[in-house]
Structures are given as C-alpha cells and as structure tokens.
C-alpha cells in the first residue's frame, strides 16, 4: 500500500498544547529574569554612584598603567598583526608541538600567542 501525502492529517504536524505552553512559560521566565537583572544593575549603580567620584584617575593610571593601557593596546596590536598576515597570505595553517590546526582555529591560536607576547613585553618594559 502506498502512502499518499495528501491524505495525511495535519494533526501530527501541529505542536501540542503543552509544548506551546512550555515555550510561552520559558519566554516569560527569560523576560522576568532579564527585568530582575536590569533592575538590579540600575539599583547598584544608583547606590554606588558616589564611589566613582572619589577615584583619582592619575593615581589609578600610575599604579595600574600596564593593565589599564597595556592590555587593550596588546589586544589591538595582535589583531592588527593577525589581520595583516591574513590579508597578505590568506588562510593560516599551524603545526605547533604536534597540534595541527587550519583556518579560523589557527588564526585564534596565533592571536592568543601574539596577545600574550605583546602583553608580557609591555609588563616587562613598564
């Protein structure tokens, strides 16, 4: 006996009431959770807002300069070097200590190594 797709019922294709109700419940929970998080952040900023005015930025950069300046500069520098290498040579391939990677994974590994090296050099020179 052959199966005629026109004769099949649409009842099996519709989601059940419970599945629809569960999906709506999950959406309500996500919405409530996001409202609680946002209201908590707003409350925290309102209560702790006076603490920001007491921070001396010159002293902060003097004590934590490598972290405040060096880390973002290291990240951007590594990104520029990796982007330049990709633009000039194309997709990367890496074989490091027996670990082989190609494409995006090799690019990520090279970026992480460059970020680490540039960050450590800033720390050593600061």
mmCIF file of C-alpha atoms in Angstrom:
data_model
loop_
_atom_site.group_PDB
_atom_site.id
_atom_site.type_symbol
_atom_site.label_atom_id
_atom_site.label_comp_id
_atom_site.label_asym_id
_atom_site.label_seq_id
_atom_site.Cartn_x
_atom_site.Cartn_y
_atom_site.Cartn_z
ATOM 1 C CA UNK A 1 0.000 0.000 0.000
ATOM 2 C CA UNK A 2 1.393 3.381 -0.959
ATOM 3 C CA UNK A 3 1.341 6.411 1.260
ATOM 4 C CA UNK A 4 -0.486 9.429 -0.179
ATOM 5 C CA UNK A 5 0.879 12.676 1.364
ATOM 6 C CA UNK A 6 -2.377 14.498 0.561
ATOM 7 C CA UNK A 7 -4.334 12.026 2.667
ATOM 8 C CA UNK A 8 -2.249 12.583 5.791
ATOM 9 C CA UNK A 9 -3.676 14.563 8.636
ATOM 10 C CA UNK A 10 -2.277 17.931 9.721
ATOM 11 C CA UNK A 11 -2.901 16.984 13.334
ATOM 12 C CA UNK A 12 0.511 15.310 13.734
ATOM 13 C CA UNK A 13 2.355 18.392 12.457
ATOM 14 C CA UNK A 14 0.899 20.872 14.946
ATOM 15 C CA UNK A 15 2.698 21.261 18.262
ATOM 16 C CA UNK A 16 0.789 20.086 21.305
ATOM 17 C CA UNK A 17 -0.839 22.486 23.756
ATOM 18 C CA UNK A 18 1.679 21.568 26.432
ATOM 19 C CA UNK A 19 4.646 22.242 24.183
ATOM 20 C CA UNK A 20 3.246 25.660 23.262
ATOM 21 C CA UNK A 21 2.502 26.431 26.917
ATOM 22 C CA UNK A 22 6.026 25.381 27.913
ATOM 23 C CA UNK A 23 7.544 27.637 25.247
ATOM 24 C CA UNK A 24 5.475 30.588 26.479
ATOM 25 C CA UNK A 25 6.465 29.842 30.080
ATOM 26 C CA UNK A 26 10.148 29.786 29.140
ATOM 27 C CA UNK A 27 9.782 33.142 27.382
ATOM 28 C CA UNK A 28 8.080 34.626 30.451
ATOM 29 C CA UNK A 29 10.848 33.315 32.704
ATOM 30 C CA UNK A 30 13.545 34.804 30.441
ATOM 31 C CA UNK A 31 11.736 38.150 30.356
ATOM 32 C CA UNK A 32 11.335 38.200 34.154
ATOM 33 C CA UNK A 33 14.956 37.236 34.667
ATOM 34 C CA UNK A 34 16.184 39.984 32.358
ATOM 35 C CA UNK A 35 13.979 42.548 34.157
ATOM 36 C CA UNK A 36 15.398 41.453 37.523
ATOM 37 C CA UNK A 37 18.984 41.706 36.240
ATOM 38 C CA UNK A 38 18.478 45.143 34.693
ATOM 39 C CA UNK A 39 16.713 46.495 37.776
ATOM 40 C CA UNK A 40 19.493 45.107 39.974
ATOM 41 C CA UNK A 41 22.129 46.797 37.843
ATOM 42 C CA UNK A 42 20.262 50.102 37.980
ATOM 43 C CA UNK A 43 19.879 49.822 41.762
ATOM 44 C CA UNK A 44 23.578 49.009 42.140
ATOM 45 C CA UNK A 45 24.644 51.994 40.046
ATOM 46 C CA UNK A 46 22.341 54.324 41.984
ATOM 47 C CA UNK A 47 23.597 53.187 45.376
ATOM 48 C CA UNK A 48 27.282 53.000 44.438
ATOM 49 C CA UNK A 49 27.333 56.045 42.148
ATOM 50 C CA UNK A 50 29.074 58.244 44.725
ATOM 51 C CA UNK A 51 32.096 55.941 44.814
ATOM 52 C CA UNK A 52 33.047 56.798 41.227
ATOM 53 C CA UNK A 53 33.620 60.472 42.061
ATOM 54 C CA UNK A 54 36.256 59.616 44.674
ATOM 55 C CA UNK A 55 38.566 57.816 42.200
ATOM 56 C CA UNK A 56 41.758 59.681 41.275
ATOM 57 C CA UNK A 57 42.442 58.777 37.628
ATOM 58 C CA UNK A 58 46.073 59.963 37.662
ATOM 59 C CA UNK A 59 46.868 57.744 40.638
ATOM 60 C CA UNK A 60 44.960 54.856 39.063
ATOM 61 C CA UNK A 61 46.952 55.036 35.813
ATOM 62 C CA UNK A 62 50.182 55.464 37.740
ATOM 63 C CA UNK A 63 49.595 52.326 39.805
ATOM 64 C CA UNK A 64 47.827 50.188 37.199
ATOM 65 C CA UNK A 65 49.187 51.528 33.927
ATOM 66 C CA UNK A 66 50.157 48.212 32.343
ATOM 67 C CA UNK A 67 46.679 46.836 32.952
ATOM 68 C CA UNK A 68 44.749 49.989 32.024
ATOM 69 C CA UNK A 69 46.742 50.859 28.910
ATOM 70 C CA UNK A 70 48.849 47.839 28.001
ATOM 71 C CA UNK A 71 46.197 45.142 27.768
ATOM 72 C CA UNK A 72 43.916 46.979 25.290
ATOM 73 C CA UNK A 73 46.936 48.043 23.225
ATOM 74 C CA UNK A 74 48.216 44.442 23.210
ATOM 75 C CA UNK A 75 44.829 43.147 22.032
ATOM 76 C CA UNK A 76 44.527 45.686 19.228
ATOM 77 C CA UNK A 77 48.157 45.187 18.171
ATOM 78 C CA UNK A 78 47.718 41.411 17.998
ATOM 79 C CA UNK A 79 44.516 41.872 15.985
ATOM 80 C CA UNK A 80 46.252 44.188 13.529
ATOM 81 C CA UNK A 81 49.195 41.801 13.058
ATOM 82 C CA UNK A 82 46.948 38.774 12.530
ATOM 83 C CA UNK A 83 44.687 40.731 10.145
ATOM 84 C CA UNK A 84 47.705 41.908 8.170
ATOM 85 C CA UNK A 85 49.058 38.359 7.935
ATOM 86 C CA UNK A 86 45.656 37.038 6.796
ATOM 87 C CA UNK A 87 45.314 39.803 4.203
ATOM 88 C CA UNK A 88 48.768 39.206 2.764
ATOM 89 C CA UNK A 89 48.930 35.415 2.881
ATOM 90 C CA UNK A 90 45.360 34.089 3.122
ATOM 91 C CA UNK A 91 44.122 31.280 5.387
ATOM 92 C CA UNK A 92 46.524 30.186 8.129
ATOM 93 C CA UNK A 93 47.794 26.724 8.914
ATOM 94 C CA UNK A 94 49.609 25.950 12.151
ATOM 95 C CA UNK A 95 51.558 22.924 13.375
ATOM 96 C CA UNK A 96 52.724 23.572 16.930
ATOM 97 C CA UNK A 97 54.057 20.799 19.177
ATOM 98 C CA UNK A 98 52.141 18.159 17.227
ATOM 99 C CA UNK A 99 48.862 20.076 17.303
ATOM 100 C CA UNK A 100 47.643 20.826 13.804
ATOM 101 C CA UNK A 101 45.043 23.482 13.066
ATOM 102 C CA UNK A 102 43.858 25.281 9.980
ATOM 103 C CA UNK A 103 41.622 28.226 9.169
ATOM 104 C CA UNK A 104 39.894 30.117 11.969
ATOM 105 C CA UNK A 105 41.313 27.970 14.775
ATOM 106 C CA UNK A 106 44.869 28.694 13.643
ATOM 107 C CA UNK A 107 44.049 32.410 13.482
ATOM 108 C CA UNK A 108 42.698 32.324 17.048
ATOM 109 C CA UNK A 109 45.755 30.470 18.337
ATOM 110 C CA UNK A 110 48.139 32.902 16.628
ATOM 111 C CA UNK A 111 46.174 35.873 18.024
ATOM 112 C CA UNK A 112 46.315 34.429 21.558
ATOM 113 C CA UNK A 113 50.068 33.847 21.310
ATOM 114 C CA UNK A 114 50.664 37.359 19.956
ATOM 115 C CA UNK A 115 48.436 38.882 22.655
ATOM 116 C CA UNK A 116 50.375 37.029 25.349
ATOM 117 C CA UNK A 117 53.777 38.018 23.955
ATOM 118 C CA UNK A 118 52.866 41.693 23.455
ATOM 119 C CA UNK A 119 51.215 41.887 26.892
ATOM 120 C CA UNK A 120 54.233 40.332 28.598
ATOM 121 C CA UNK A 121 56.591 42.675 26.758
ATOM 122 C CA UNK A 122 54.566 45.689 27.975
ATOM 123 C CA UNK A 123 54.722 44.307 31.508
ATOM 124 C CA UNK A 124 58.477 43.762 31.275
ATOM 125 C CA UNK A 125 59.105 47.266 29.952
ATOM 126 C CA UNK A 126 56.758 49.195 32.238
#
